[in-house]
Coordinates of C-alpha atoms and ligand atoms in Angstrom, one line a residue:
Chain A
X8 CA 46.5 23.4 78.6
X9 CA 48.8 26.2 79.2
X10 CA 48.8 27.9 82.6
X11 CA 47.5 31.4 81.7
X12 CA 48.7 34.2 83.9
X13 CA 48.0 33.3 87.5
X14 CA 45.2 34.8 89.5
X15 CA 47.0 34.4 92.8
X16 CA 50.7 33.9 93.3
X17 CA 53.0 33.6 96.2
X18 CA 56.7 34.0 96.0
X19 CA 59.2 33.0 98.6
X20 CA 56.9 33.0 101.6
X21 CA 58.8 32.7 104.9
X22 CA 57.1 32.6 108.3
X23 CA 58.5 32.0 111.8
X24 CA 56.0 31.4 114.6
X25 CA 57.1 31.0 118.2
X26 CA 60.7 30.4 117.1
X27 CA 59.6 27.7 114.6
X28 CA 60.2 28.1 110.9
X29 CA 56.7 27.3 109.8
X30 CA 57.0 28.3 106.1
X31 CA 60.4 27.9 104.5
X32 CA 60.4 29.7 101.2
X33 CA 57.1 28.6 99.7
X34 CA 56.1 29.7 96.2
X35 CA 53.0 28.7 94.3
X36 CA 50.6 30.1 91.8
X37 CA 47.2 29.2 90.6
X38 CA 45.5 30.0 87.3
X39 CA 41.9 30.8 86.6
X40 CA 39.5 27.8 87.1
X41 CA 42.2 25.7 88.6
X42 CA 41.9 23.5 91.7
X43 CA 45.0 22.8 93.8
X44 CA 44.9 20.6 96.7
X45 CA 47.3 21.0 99.7
X46 CA 48.1 17.8 101.5
X47 CA 50.5 16.9 104.2
X48 CA 50.7 15.8 107.8
X49 CA 49.3 17.9 110.6
X50 CA 51.8 20.7 111.4
X51 CA 53.2 20.9 107.9
X52 CA 52.2 24.5 107.6
X53 CA 49.1 24.2 105.4
X54 CA 46.9 26.5 107.5
X55 CA 49.7 29.0 107.9
X56 CA 50.3 29.0 104.1
X57 CA 46.6 29.6 103.4
X58 CA 46.4 32.4 105.8
X59 CA 49.6 34.0 104.4
X60 CA 48.0 33.8 101.0
X61 CA 45.3 36.3 102.0
X62 CA 47.6 38.1 104.4
X63 CA 45.6 37.1 107.5
X64 CA 49.0 36.2 108.7
X65 CA 51.6 38.6 107.5
X66 CA 54.6 36.6 106.1
X67 CA 58.0 37.6 107.4
X68 CA 59.2 37.8 103.9
X69 CA 57.9 36.9 100.5
X70 CA 55.3 38.4 98.2
X71 CA 51.7 37.8 97.4
X72 CA 50.3 38.9 94.0
X73 CA 46.7 39.1 92.8
X74 CA 46.4 39.1 89.1
X75 CA 50.0 40.1 88.7
X76 CA 50.1 43.0 91.1
X77 CA 51.8 42.8 94.4
X78 CA 49.7 43.4 97.5
X79 CA 51.1 46.0 99.9
X80 CA 50.0 44.7 103.3
X81 CA 50.8 48.0 105.0
X82 CA 48.2 49.8 102.8
X83 CA 45.0 48.9 104.7
X84 CA 42.6 49.9 101.9
X85 CA 44.5 47.8 99.5
X86 CA 44.6 44.9 102.0
X87 CA 40.9 45.0 102.6
X88 CA 40.0 45.1 98.9
X89 CA 42.5 42.2 98.3
X90 CA 40.9 40.1 101.0
X91 CA 37.4 40.7 99.6
X92 CA 38.6 39.1 96.4
X93 CA 40.0 36.0 98.1
X94 CA 37.4 33.9 99.8
X95 CA 38.4 32.0 102.9
X96 CA 36.8 28.9 104.5
X97 CA 38.0 27.8 107.9
X98 CA 38.1 24.4 109.5
X99 CA 35.9 25.5 112.3
X100 CA 33.5 27.7 110.2
X101 CA 34.0 30.9 112.2
X102 CA 30.4 32.0 111.7
X103 CA 29.3 35.2 113.5
X104 CA 27.4 33.7 116.4
X105 CA 25.2 36.7 117.0
X106 CA 23.9 36.8 113.4
X107 CA 21.4 34.6 111.6
X108 CA 22.5 32.6 108.6
X109 CA 21.1 35.4 106.4
X110 CA 22.9 38.1 108.3
X111 CA 26.2 36.1 108.3
X112 CA 26.1 36.2 104.5
X113 CA 24.6 39.8 104.3
X114 CA 26.8 41.7 106.7
X115 CA 29.9 42.1 104.6
X116 CA 27.8 42.9 101.5
X117 CA 26.4 45.8 103.4
X118 CA 29.4 46.9 105.4
X119 CA 32.2 46.2 103.0
X120 CA 30.5 46.4 99.5
X121 CA 28.1 49.0 100.7
X122 CA 25.2 47.3 99.0
X123 CA 21.7 48.4 100.0
X124 CA 19.9 46.1 102.4
X125 CA 17.5 45.0 99.7
X126 CA 20.2 44.1 97.2
X127 CA 22.3 42.4 99.9
X128 CA 19.3 40.4 101.1
X129 CA 18.6 39.2 97.6
X130 CA 22.2 38.2 97.0
X131 CA 22.4 36.5 100.4
X132 CA 19.3 34.5 99.7
X133 CA 20.6 33.5 96.3
X134 CA 23.9 32.2 97.9
X135 CA 22.1 30.4 100.7
X136 CA 19.9 28.7 98.0
X137 CA 23.0 27.7 96.1
X138 CA 24.3 25.8 99.1
X139 CA 20.9 24.4 99.8
X140 CA 20.1 26.4 102.9
X141 CA 17.4 28.8 101.8
X142 CA 15.0 27.5 104.4
X143 CA 17.6 28.0 107.2
X144 CA 18.2 31.7 106.6
X145 CA 16.6 32.8 109.8
X146 CA 18.5 30.3 112.1
X147 CA 21.4 31.3 114.2
X148 CA 24.7 29.3 114.1
X149 CA 23.9 27.6 117.4
X150 CA 20.9 26.0 115.8
X151 CA 22.7 24.8 112.7
X152 CA 24.5 21.5 112.3
X153 CA 28.2 21.5 111.5
X154 CA 27.6 20.8 107.8
X155 CA 25.1 23.5 107.6
X156 CA 27.4 26.0 109.3
X157 CA 30.2 25.2 106.8
X158 CA 27.7 25.7 103.9
X159 CA 26.7 29.1 105.4
X160 CA 30.4 30.0 105.6
X161 CA 30.8 29.0 101.9
X162 CA 27.8 31.1 101.0
X163 CA 29.2 34.0 102.9
X164 CA 32.5 33.8 101.0
X165 CA 30.8 33.3 97.7
X166 CA 28.6 36.4 98.1
X167 CA 31.7 38.6 97.9
X168 CA 32.4 37.3 94.3
X169 CA 35.9 36.0 95.2
X170 CA 38.3 35.4 92.4
X171 CA 39.8 32.6 94.3
X172 CA 38.8 30.5 97.3
X173 CA 41.1 29.2 100.0
X174 CA 39.6 26.3 101.9
X175 CA 41.4 25.1 105.1
X176 CA 40.3 21.5 105.9
X177 CA 36.6 22.4 105.4
X178 CA 35.4 19.0 106.5
X179 CA 37.8 18.1 109.2
X180 CA 35.6 19.4 112.1
X181 CA 32.5 17.6 110.8
X182 CA 30.9 14.4 111.9
X183 CA 31.4 11.8 109.2
X184 CA 27.7 11.8 108.1
X185 CA 27.9 15.6 107.5
X186 CA 31.0 15.6 105.3
X187 CA 29.2 14.6 102.2
X188 CA 26.9 17.7 102.0
X189 CA 29.9 20.0 102.2
X190 CA 32.0 18.1 99.7
X191 CA 29.0 18.2 97.3
X192 CA 29.0 22.0 97.5
X193 CA 32.7 22.1 96.9
X194 CA 32.4 19.8 93.9
X195 CA 29.7 22.0 92.5
X196 CA 32.0 25.0 92.9
X197 CA 34.9 23.3 91.1
X198 CA 32.7 22.2 88.3
X199 CA 31.3 25.7 88.0
X200 CA 34.9 26.9 87.4
X201 CA 35.8 28.4 90.8
X202 CA 39.5 28.8 91.3
X203 CA 40.4 27.0 94.6
X204 CA 43.2 26.0 96.9
X205 CA 42.0 23.3 99.2
X206 CA 43.8 21.8 102.1
X207 CA 42.2 18.5 102.9
X208 CA 42.6 14.9 104.0
X209 CA 39.8 13.8 101.7
X210 CA 42.2 12.2 99.2
X211 CA 40.0 10.3 96.8
X212 CA 37.4 13.1 96.7
X213 CA 40.0 15.7 95.9
X214 CA 41.9 13.4 93.5
X215 CA 38.7 13.7 91.4
X216 CA 38.8 17.5 91.4
X217 CA 42.4 18.6 91.6
X218 CA 44.5 19.7 88.7
X219 CA 47.4 19.5 91.1
X220 CA 48.3 18.0 94.4
X221 CA 50.8 19.9 96.5
X222 CA 52.4 17.9 99.2
X223 CA 53.8 19.9 102.1
X224 CA 56.0 18.8 105.0
X225 CA 57.8 20.9 107.6
X226 CA 57.0 24.2 106.0
X227 CA 58.1 23.2 102.5
X228 CA 56.5 22.0 99.3
X229 CA 58.2 18.7 98.8
X230 CA 56.2 17.3 95.8
X231 CA 53.7 18.6 93.4
X232 CA 52.0 17.2 90.3
X233 CA 48.8 15.9 89.0
X234 CA 47.0 13.4 91.2
X235 CA 47.1 10.8 88.4
X236 CA 50.8 11.1 88.2
X237 CA 51.5 11.1 91.9
X238 CA 49.1 8.4 92.8
X239 CA 49.7 6.2 89.7
X240 CA 50.3 2.5 90.2
X241 CA 53.9 1.9 90.8
X242 CA 54.6 5.6 91.5
X243 CA 57.1 6.0 94.3
X244 CA 55.9 9.4 95.6
X245 CA 55.8 10.8 99.1
X246 CA 52.3 11.8 98.3
X247 CA 51.2 8.3 97.5
X248 CA 52.7 6.9 100.7
X249 CA 51.0 9.6 102.7
X250 CA 47.7 9.0 101.0
X251 CA 47.9 5.3 101.6
X252 CA 48.3 6.0 105.3
X253 CA 45.4 8.4 105.3
X254 CA 43.0 6.0 103.5
X255 CA 44.0 3.2 105.8
X256 CA 42.9 5.4 108.7
X257 CA 39.7 6.9 107.3
X258 CA 38.8 3.9 105.1
X259 CA 35.2 3.8 104.1
X260 CA 34.4 7.4 105.0
X261 CA 36.3 8.5 102.0
X262 CA 35.3 5.6 99.7
X263 CA 31.9 6.9 98.7
X264 CA 33.6 9.7 96.8
X265 CA 35.7 7.5 94.6
X266 CA 34.6 8.2 91.1
Chain B
X11 CA 11.7 55.0 170.4
X12 CA 8.1 55.6 169.7
X13 CA 7.0 53.6 166.7
X14 CA 4.1 55.7 165.5
X15 CA 6.2 58.9 165.8
X16 CA 8.9 57.3 163.8
X17 CA 6.4 56.2 161.2
X18 CA 4.8 59.6 160.8
X19 CA 8.3 61.2 160.6
X20 CA 9.2 58.8 157.9
X21 CA 5.9 59.5 156.1
X22 CA 6.4 63.3 156.4
X23 CA 9.9 63.1 155.2
X24 CA 9.0 61.2 152.0
X25 CA 8.4 64.1 149.6
X26 CA 11.7 65.6 150.6
X27 CA 13.6 62.3 150.4
X28 CA 12.1 61.4 147.1
X29 CA 13.3 64.8 145.8
X30 CA 16.8 63.3 146.1
X31 CA 16.0 60.5 143.7
X32 CA 16.3 62.7 140.7
X33 CA 19.8 63.6 141.8
X34 CA 20.8 60.1 142.6
X35 CA 19.4 58.8 139.3
X36 CA 21.2 61.7 137.5
X37 CA 24.5 60.7 139.1
X38 CA 24.3 57.0 138.2
X39 CA 22.9 57.5 134.7
X40 CA 25.6 60.1 134.0
X41 CA 28.3 58.0 135.6
X42 CA 27.2 54.7 133.9
X43 CA 27.1 56.4 130.5
X44 CA 30.4 58.1 131.0
X45 CA 31.9 54.8 132.1
X46 CA 30.4 53.1 129.1
X47 CA 31.5 55.6 126.6
X48 CA 35.1 55.5 128.0
X49 CA 35.1 51.8 129.0
X50 CA 34.4 50.4 125.5
X51 CA 37.2 52.3 123.8
X52 CA 39.5 51.5 126.7
X53 CA 38.7 47.8 126.5
X54 CA 39.2 47.8 122.7
X55 CA 42.5 49.6 123.1
X56 CA 43.6 47.2 125.7
X57 CA 42.9 44.2 123.6
X58 CA 43.7 45.4 120.1
X59 CA 45.8 48.5 120.6
X60 CA 49.5 48.8 120.2
X61 CA 51.7 48.2 123.2
X62 CA 52.2 51.9 124.3
X63 CA 48.4 52.4 124.2
X64 CA 47.8 49.3 126.2
X65 CA 50.2 50.6 128.8
X66 CA 48.3 53.9 129.0
X67 CA 45.0 52.0 129.5
X68 CA 46.7 49.9 132.1
X69 CA 47.7 52.9 134.1
X70 CA 44.3 54.5 133.7
X71 CA 42.6 51.4 135.1
X72 CA 45.0 51.0 137.9
X73 CA 44.7 54.7 138.8
X74 CA 40.9 54.9 138.9
X75 CA 40.5 51.6 140.6
X76 CA 43.2 52.5 143.2
X77 CA 42.2 56.0 144.2
X78 CA 39.1 56.0 146.5
X79 CA 36.0 57.8 145.2
X80 CA 35.9 60.1 148.2
X81 CA 39.5 61.3 147.4
X82 CA 38.5 61.8 143.8
X83 CA 35.4 63.8 144.7
X84 CA 37.6 66.2 146.6
X85 CA 40.2 66.4 143.9
X86 CA 37.7 67.1 141.2
X87 CA 35.4 69.4 143.2
X88 CA 37.9 71.5 145.1
X89 CA 40.8 71.2 142.7
X90 CA 40.4 70.4 139.1
X91 CA 36.9 71.6 138.3
X92 CA 37.1 74.8 140.2
X93 CA 40.4 75.5 138.5
X94 CA 38.9 74.7 135.1
X95 CA 36.0 77.0 135.6
X96 CA 38.3 79.8 136.5
X97 CA 39.9 79.6 133.1
X98 CA 38.7 82.3 130.6
X99 CA 35.7 81.0 128.6
X100 CA 35.0 78.1 130.8
X101 CA 33.2 80.0 133.6
X102 CA 29.4 79.8 133.9
X103 CA 29.3 76.3 132.3
X104 CA 28.5 74.6 135.6
X105 CA 31.9 72.9 135.6
X106 CA 32.4 73.8 139.2
X107 CA 29.1 72.3 140.4
X108 CA 29.2 69.4 142.9
X109 CA 27.1 67.4 140.5
X110 CA 29.6 67.7 137.7
X111 CA 32.5 66.7 139.9
X112 CA 30.5 63.8 141.3
X113 CA 29.5 62.4 137.8
X114 CA 33.2 62.7 136.8
X115 CA 34.6 60.9 139.7
X116 CA 32.0 58.1 139.7
X117 CA 32.1 57.9 135.9
X118 CA 35.9 57.7 135.6
X119 CA 36.1 55.1 138.3
X120 CA 33.3 53.2 136.5
X121 CA 35.2 53.5 133.2
X122 CA 38.0 51.6 134.8
X123 CA 35.8 48.8 136.0
X124 CA 33.6 48.7 133.0
X125 CA 36.6 48.5 130.7
X126 CA 37.7 45.3 132.5
X127 CA 34.2 43.9 132.1
X128 CA 34.2 44.5 128.4
X129 CA 37.8 43.4 128.0
X130 CA 36.9 40.0 129.6
X131 CA 33.9 39.7 127.3
X132 CA 35.9 40.5 124.2
X133 CA 38.6 38.0 125.1
X134 CA 36.1 35.3 125.7
X135 CA 34.9 35.5 122.1
X136 CA 36.4 32.9 119.7
X137 CA 39.2 34.6 117.9
X138 CA 38.2 33.0 114.6
X139 CA 35.3 35.4 114.1
X140 CA 37.6 38.4 113.8
X141 CA 39.7 36.4 111.3
X142 CA 36.6 35.6 109.3
X143 CA 35.6 39.2 109.3
X144 CA 39.0 40.3 108.1
X145 CA 38.9 37.6 105.5
X146 CA 35.7 39.1 104.1
X147 CA 37.5 42.5 103.7
X148 CA 36.3 44.2 106.8
X149 CA 38.7 46.7 108.3
X150 CA 39.5 46.1 112.0
X151 CA 37.3 49.0 112.9
X152 CA 34.3 47.5 111.0
X153 CA 35.0 44.0 112.4
X154 CA 35.2 45.3 116.0
X155 CA 32.0 47.4 115.6
X156 CA 29.9 44.8 113.8
X157 CA 31.2 41.5 115.0
X158 CA 33.1 41.8 118.3
X159 CA 31.2 44.5 120.3
X160 CA 27.7 43.4 119.7
X161 CA 28.6 40.0 121.2
X162 CA 30.9 41.4 123.9
X163 CA 28.3 43.9 125.1
X164 CA 25.6 41.3 125.3
X165 CA 27.9 39.1 127.4
X166 CA 28.6 42.1 129.6
X167 CA 25.1 42.8 130.8
X168 CA 25.2 40.7 133.9
X169 CA 28.4 42.2 135.1
X170 CA 27.1 45.6 134.1
X171 CA 24.1 45.1 136.3
X172 CA 26.5 44.4 139.1
X173 CA 28.4 47.5 138.3
X174 CA 25.2 49.5 138.4
X175 CA 24.3 48.4 141.9
X176 CA 27.8 49.2 143.2
X177 CA 27.8 52.6 141.5
X178 CA 24.4 53.3 143.1
X179 CA 25.8 52.8 146.5
X180 CA 29.0 54.7 145.7
X181 CA 26.8 57.6 144.5
X182 CA 25.8 58.2 148.1
X183 CA 29.3 59.6 148.7
X184 CA 28.4 62.6 146.6
X185 CA 26.7 64.1 149.6
X186 CA 30.2 64.9 151.0
X187 CA 30.6 67.7 148.4
X188 CA 27.1 68.9 148.6
X189 CA 25.0 67.1 146.0
X190 CA 21.6 67.0 147.5
X191 CA 20.9 63.4 146.6
X192 CA 19.2 60.9 148.9
X193 CA 22.0 60.4 151.4
X194 CA 22.4 64.2 151.8
X195 CA 18.7 64.6 152.4
X196 CA 18.7 61.8 154.9
X197 CA 21.4 63.4 157.0
X198 CA 19.8 66.8 156.8
X199 CA 16.3 65.7 157.8
X200 CA 17.6 63.3 160.5
X201 CA 19.3 66.2 162.2
X202 CA 16.2 68.4 162.2
X203 CA 13.7 65.7 163.2
X204 CA 16.0 63.7 165.5
X205 CA 14.7 60.5 163.8
X206 CA 17.9 59.1 162.3
X207 CA 16.7 55.6 162.4
X208 CA 13.5 56.1 160.5
X209 CA 15.2 58.4 158.1
X210 CA 17.9 55.9 157.3
X211 CA 15.2 53.3 156.9
X212 CA 13.5 55.5 154.3
X213 CA 16.7 56.1 152.5
X214 CA 17.5 52.4 152.6
X215 CA 14.2 51.5 151.1
X216 CA 14.6 54.1 148.3
X217 CA 18.1 52.8 147.5
X218 CA 16.8 49.2 147.5
X219 CA 14.1 50.0 145.0
X220 CA 16.5 51.9 142.8
X221 CA 18.7 48.8 142.8
X222 CA 15.8 46.5 142.1
X223 CA 14.5 48.6 139.2
X224 CA 17.9 48.9 137.6
X225 CA 18.8 45.3 137.9
X226 CA 15.4 44.2 136.8
X227 CA 15.6 46.5 133.8
X228 CA 19.0 45.1 132.8
X229 CA 17.7 41.6 133.1
X230 CA 14.8 42.5 130.8
X231 CA 17.3 44.0 128.4
X232 CA 19.5 40.9 128.6
X233 CA 16.5 38.7 127.6
X234 CA 15.4 41.1 124.9
X235 CA 18.8 41.0 123.1
X236 CA 19.3 37.3 123.8
X237 CA 20.2 35.2 120.7
X238 CA 18.8 31.7 120.2
X239 CA 21.2 29.1 121.5
X240 CA 24.0 31.6 122.2
X241 CA 26.3 30.6 125.1
X242 CA 29.4 32.2 126.4
X243 CA 31.6 30.0 124.3
X244 CA 29.7 31.0 121.2
X245 CA 27.8 28.2 119.5
X246 CA 28.8 25.4 122.0
Ligands
ADP306 N1 50.9 30.9 116.8 C1 51.9 30.0 116.7 N2 53.0 30.0 117.5 C2 53.9 29.0 117.4 N3 53.8 28.0 116.5 C3 52.7 27.9 115.7 C4 51.7 28.9 115.7 N4 50.8 28.6 114.8 C5 51.2 27.4 114.3 N5 52.4 27.0 114.8 C6 53.2 25.9 114.4 O1 53.3 26.0 113.0 C7 53.3 24.7 112.4 C8 52.4 24.7 111.2 O2 51.1 24.8 111.7 P1 49.8 24.8 110.7 O3 50.0 25.8 109.6 O4 48.6 24.9 111.5 O5 49.9 23.4 110.1 P2 48.8 22.5 109.4 O6 47.7 23.3 109.0 O7 49.5 21.9 108.2 O8 48.4 21.4 110.4 C9 53.0 23.7 113.5 O9 54.1 23.1 113.9 C10 52.4 24.6 114.6 O10 52.7 24.0 115.8
MG307 MG1 45.7 23.2 109.6

């Protein structure tokens, strides 16, 4: 399958934070319907990369392109419209604590997309239903479990009709028994054709979804390729060594997603 | 001191003393609102603004916290406002009234204190929410208005209620430039009746009730806008 023109592309991203070179000339691109999985040790720069990709963190240099056109971060209108099209899921959910689940999903539809309250409500309910939370619409974040919060966050992002989703360790803050419900939603998204870049330590789960693994270390992409290739028996990849270490640590928690 | 004389003097003074309540309430409502309307943008500027703006806010806060209200009352009443109202086109607007000068000095001082209340509340919010709002395509202005401030203002109510009771007591200084609020009336009537103790007792009781009503009202407001399970650290 040929890589059609990429939806999202980053060229030569460099970022220094607090004197550390956190991203060292990182380039990547992702085509429609693709799933790329970012792996690598903590501190490798995965979160920074994902936030540079939607310009939540402005890179020191480098370019970000959506469907071939470069985003000018200094143009606020362009920046906001770009971010609308790139869904972002955070490790610690970042729900709006003063808003119900419904309003969390609805607020940007009304404020950013200027939908009427009626239309926004209809859309928000549909997204909450999609993540299995229609009956929790009236609850506030404080009364939702971690897994439910993350599913609300996913519904909130999906409601904006993103062209690509960036997920930053969406299950890392969850108790083990709640991870499954979030992974199930992510799997549905992938199977529905959503374009995604996912940073995760859920190796066997993501091996089943990913078109490509991207292994990062110290701000660089050090390996990339299909999971089959990188994790093949007898393969001598950094990725494989890292994954072996991870599954040793997490063991069974991950095993139920082996396909 | 004859107790029944004092009591009847207090009783007779009530209508006149209560006539000052309107002025006192006018002063604190005006000053609280002025402080709120300035304090919120000051706080937002201090947290999110560019460095030069943050400096300006810092100076503002430092200035209005540092200069005593009594000094400000004199500066505003005898200086600035009477000068302003002498300018062509600005006469006859009541700018030179003692009430205007008092609302200004109390309100500007309160804006300095209120801005620090709001700033603390804004900074106590988890930063991730602003990120999430931006990630959804909200402008900073939208994010601050719809995500940050509704939470920060809720968190500010207890401190705001404290600010109210301080302001109420500070408002008594307005008598020095001739606002006929409760304190001014107490002094006037005490000198004609020679019953300073019972008059100050009446004034004290009135101030106490105004404090009580305001604090009670704000507690009711706090409960009314409370969000299920919400704690200072967000969803703990
Ligand atoms: N605001 C910051 N100031 C200084 N260093 C930072 C900052 N944010 C992240 N870093 C550093 O950047 C590196 C990459 O961080 P991050 O992108 O969070 O990695 P990952 O998500 O892969 O764990 C880490 O070494 C981290 O300490
Ligand atoms: Mg991270």
